[in-house]
Amino acid sequence: MEKEKFYITTPIYYPSDKLHIGHSYCTVATDTMARYKRLRGYDVMFLTGTDEHGQKIERIANGQGMEPKEYVDNVVVGIKELWKTLNISYDKFIRTTDDYHVKAIQKIFTKLYEQGDIYKSSYEGWYCTPCESFFTEHQLVDGKCPDCGREVELVKEESYFFRLSKYQDRILKHMEENPEFLQPNTRLNEMINNFLKPGLEDLAVSRTSFKWGIPVEFDPGHVVYVWIDALSNYITAMGYGSDDDSLFQKYWPADIHVVGKEIVRFHSIIWPAMLMALNVPLPKKIFGHGWLVINGGKMSKSVGNVVDPNVLVEKYGVDAIRYFLLREIAFGQDGNFNNEALIQRINSDLANDLGNLVSRTVGMIDKYFGGKLPDDRTETAFDKDLETMALNTAEKVEAAMEKMFFSDALVEIWNLIRRTNKYIDETQPWILCKDEAKKGELANALYHVAESIRITSILIQPFMPNTPEKIWKQYNIDSNLVDWDMTKKWGLLPIELKIEKGETLFPRIDMKKELAALESAIKASQSTAVANQGKEEKKEEKKKHEEPEYPAEITIDDFCKVQLKVGEVVGSSIVEGSKKLLRNIIKIGEEERVIFSGIKPWYTPEEMVGKKVVVAYNLKPRKMMGEMSYGMILCADDGNGNLSLLTTEKKDFPSGSGIS
Ligand code: MSP
């Protein structure tokens, strides 16, 4: 019988230098679903890739003195490596610079133009480069990007427009009639009430002010708007718009697009409108997951609080990290990343509950029976209860997985693991072993535990792909006993079960020692050496930025106490809840520091980056907005409260230089 198809996608990632644990979260979740469906017998197509065009990439590449293509080629290698490290089992990786994609986008654009869904006009509005999004004046929040809160630029360009407004009623109807189209429900309601009901405006879908994009075939001065280019990847990767669209015929419509909450609008409104215009069926489901946050704030490179997944995997192994992400955070909601919680989960759920169960059972079979169970068994009073629970667990996991509730699925599996540990306590093998007449009960009890471990090892496969193999090796579990359906049958292990002692699955971690080591490993991997977001901090105290007071006259000795240095701004971001502050990352020679500065009314974060500034280097660090600030950036003040940064007259003067 032909397998049923299942097509699942992640967003395609912007090729940023370092994808962090937040990016990994989305991909690990999608991978888990893909693995689960494969185990359930589906013909799975799992697509991921990179979103390589746009002004943002062009600017980053130029900033690094590279051609955009050269820049993205380098970064994509690292992204693919990360997916390998995290055991991501994608079936296809699309790059939007791939030739077949470029051609298909040109065809799509031309088709929409020829049928009147795209028309030429001119555009005046606000553009957020980091989000690659257009906004009207009234959509801005406090004059900033409503999605990310950053500065926007006024753009006046001739542009092609997509008739988004034409599809508004059809999309609204589709969502109201098919609420499962967009999940969780909160996101569905948000799209309906905040975007569809107030009305959609036509969308500018070409740009002329930069070059790094797919040229419009019939008007090459324009490049295709990056979201039109990016969203289409889900069909072009399957061959839509090429000579061979057999994969498209087979796999489309997608069963699930997994996306982060901030890009739900693009996926649930713009993408369906494009598909309607192309007369292509809509995807079956869009799932908008929450963010992995650090101390309540979004993880971001410019904030300097990103956690490098490579560091975590190297320390604890990929399965532990995958388990933590999927267990700790309810998919769909935001969840806090926290070093202590990570170590706690590894110790209690992995080392204690699962690891210990596997190794102590092997140890007992070895000790009491020389590694091989006899076929002479006697039932114990506790068997039925364990058997029933073990045989029912798969069904509960299936129910949770259908809703993408990974955490609930893991809770069910861990209930079984804990029940199995309890069964050991109930049957007390260490007492049974003392009585020759109870050897049958002892053998039976250990067989039961081994069977429960076999079932567990099947259930954890989608979440923790490396661990099951290690268990199968120790229990000599044959590969034909580990299909998903074998979780619903009891007594499949051979009667004379043989074990081989193996490695400890998850070594216990000394919390105190490890916390410090982990924090310094994370810090070392961050662009700033001073950010310290490892510990869970209490709610941030909001302090006003107070300018230090100086005495009217000082001696030269006093003056010499202030050490001034040249620093280069390598990162800058706005500070939630502060009208004036920017959080800057300043490179001073080899060192990088976080310095808060009250200059937001005069400089945008983008304007700050790259500037050479003068820093009061030996100023006592102080806490601002819940975080330490290490020094002060000097500014001229015109007396009316207007500030201007002090800088070196020679622009290429090295950072770290002293000032005398
Ligand atoms: N290129 C667009 C997507 C185009 S899809 C047609 C994009 N790229 S991204 O690299 O910025 O983000 C990729 C995914 O990572 C998004 O789903 C985003 O929500 C997710 N995450 C980025 N940071 C995250 C967290 N801190 N936590 C959880 N997911 C996060 O958007």
Tab-separated table of N, CA and C in Angstrom, residues 45 81 90 145-146 153 164 176 221 237 240 257 262 288 306 319 369 380 514 535 556 602:
chain	number	residue	atom	x	y	z
A	45	MET	N	8.156	14.523	3.839
A	45	MET	CA	9.037	15.500	3.192
A	45	MET	C	9.243	16.619	4.212
A	81	GLU	N	25.961	22.809	9.172
A	81	GLU	CA	26.713	22.097	10.218
A	81	GLU	C	25.922	22.038	11.520
A	90	TYR	N	16.393	16.752	7.856
A	90	TYR	CA	15.636	17.340	6.735
A	90	TYR	C	15.833	16.533	5.464
A	145	CYS	N	8.962	50.153	14.383
A	145	CYS	CA	8.422	48.937	13.779
A	145	CYS	C	7.483	48.237	14.770
A	146	PRO	N	6.245	47.949	14.356
A	146	PRO	CA	5.314	47.305	15.300
A	146	PRO	C	5.708	45.862	15.622
A	153	GLU	N	12.681	53.215	8.271
A	153	GLU	CA	13.169	54.257	7.358
A	153	GLU	C	12.041	54.662	6.419
A	164	LEU	N	-3.357	42.526	-2.327
A	164	LEU	CA	-3.649	41.763	-1.115
A	164	LEU	C	-5.099	41.986	-0.678
A	176	GLU	N	-12.218	31.509	9.436
A	176	GLU	CA	-13.391	31.303	10.302
A	176	GLU	C	-13.978	29.906	10.120
A	221	GLY	N	15.042	46.747	-13.243
A	221	GLY	CA	15.444	47.746	-12.248
A	221	GLY	C	14.837	47.422	-10.874
A	237	ALA	N	10.564	24.707	-3.889
A	237	ALA	CA	11.436	23.602	-3.474
A	237	ALA	C	10.887	22.266	-3.970
A	240	TYR	N	7.607	23.532	-8.153
A	240	TYR	CA	6.582	24.395	-8.759
A	240	TYR	C	7.273	25.438	-9.641
A	257	HIS	N	3.162	24.186	8.228
A	257	HIS	CA	4.254	25.156	8.231
A	257	HIS	C	4.488	25.507	9.693
A	262	GLU	N	6.317	35.805	15.336
A	262	GLU	CA	6.433	37.116	14.693
A	262	GLU	C	6.277	37.045	13.181
A	288	GLY	N	2.040	28.574	14.841
A	288	GLY	CA	2.889	29.697	15.271
A	288	GLY	C	3.384	29.468	16.690
A	306	VAL	N	22.680	35.912	23.178
A	306	VAL	CA	22.348	34.659	22.506
A	306	VAL	C	23.095	33.485	23.136
A	319	ASP	N	20.947	14.897	22.589
A	319	ASP	CA	19.632	14.425	23.048
A	319	ASP	C	19.169	15.171	24.291
A	369	PHE	N	21.617	-12.789	37.468
A	369	PHE	CA	21.492	-13.902	36.513
A	369	PHE	C	22.683	-13.993	35.548
A	380	THR	N	4.154	-11.571	39.286
A	380	THR	CA	4.103	-10.854	40.564
A	380	THR	C	2.780	-10.080	40.611
A	514	GLU	N	28.904	23.012	37.834
A	514	GLU	CA	28.599	23.098	36.420
A	514	GLU	C	27.990	24.440	36.032
A	535	LYS	N	22.042	33.478	35.037
A	535	LYS	CA	21.197	33.292	36.210
A	535	LYS	C	19.837	33.921	35.989
A	556	ILE	N	45.110	68.507	37.590
A	556	ILE	CA	45.555	67.584	36.539
A	556	ILE	C	45.618	66.158	37.075
A	602	TRP	N	18.844	60.758	19.850
A	602	TRP	CA	19.686	61.366	18.805
A	602	TRP	C	20.330	60.364	17.846
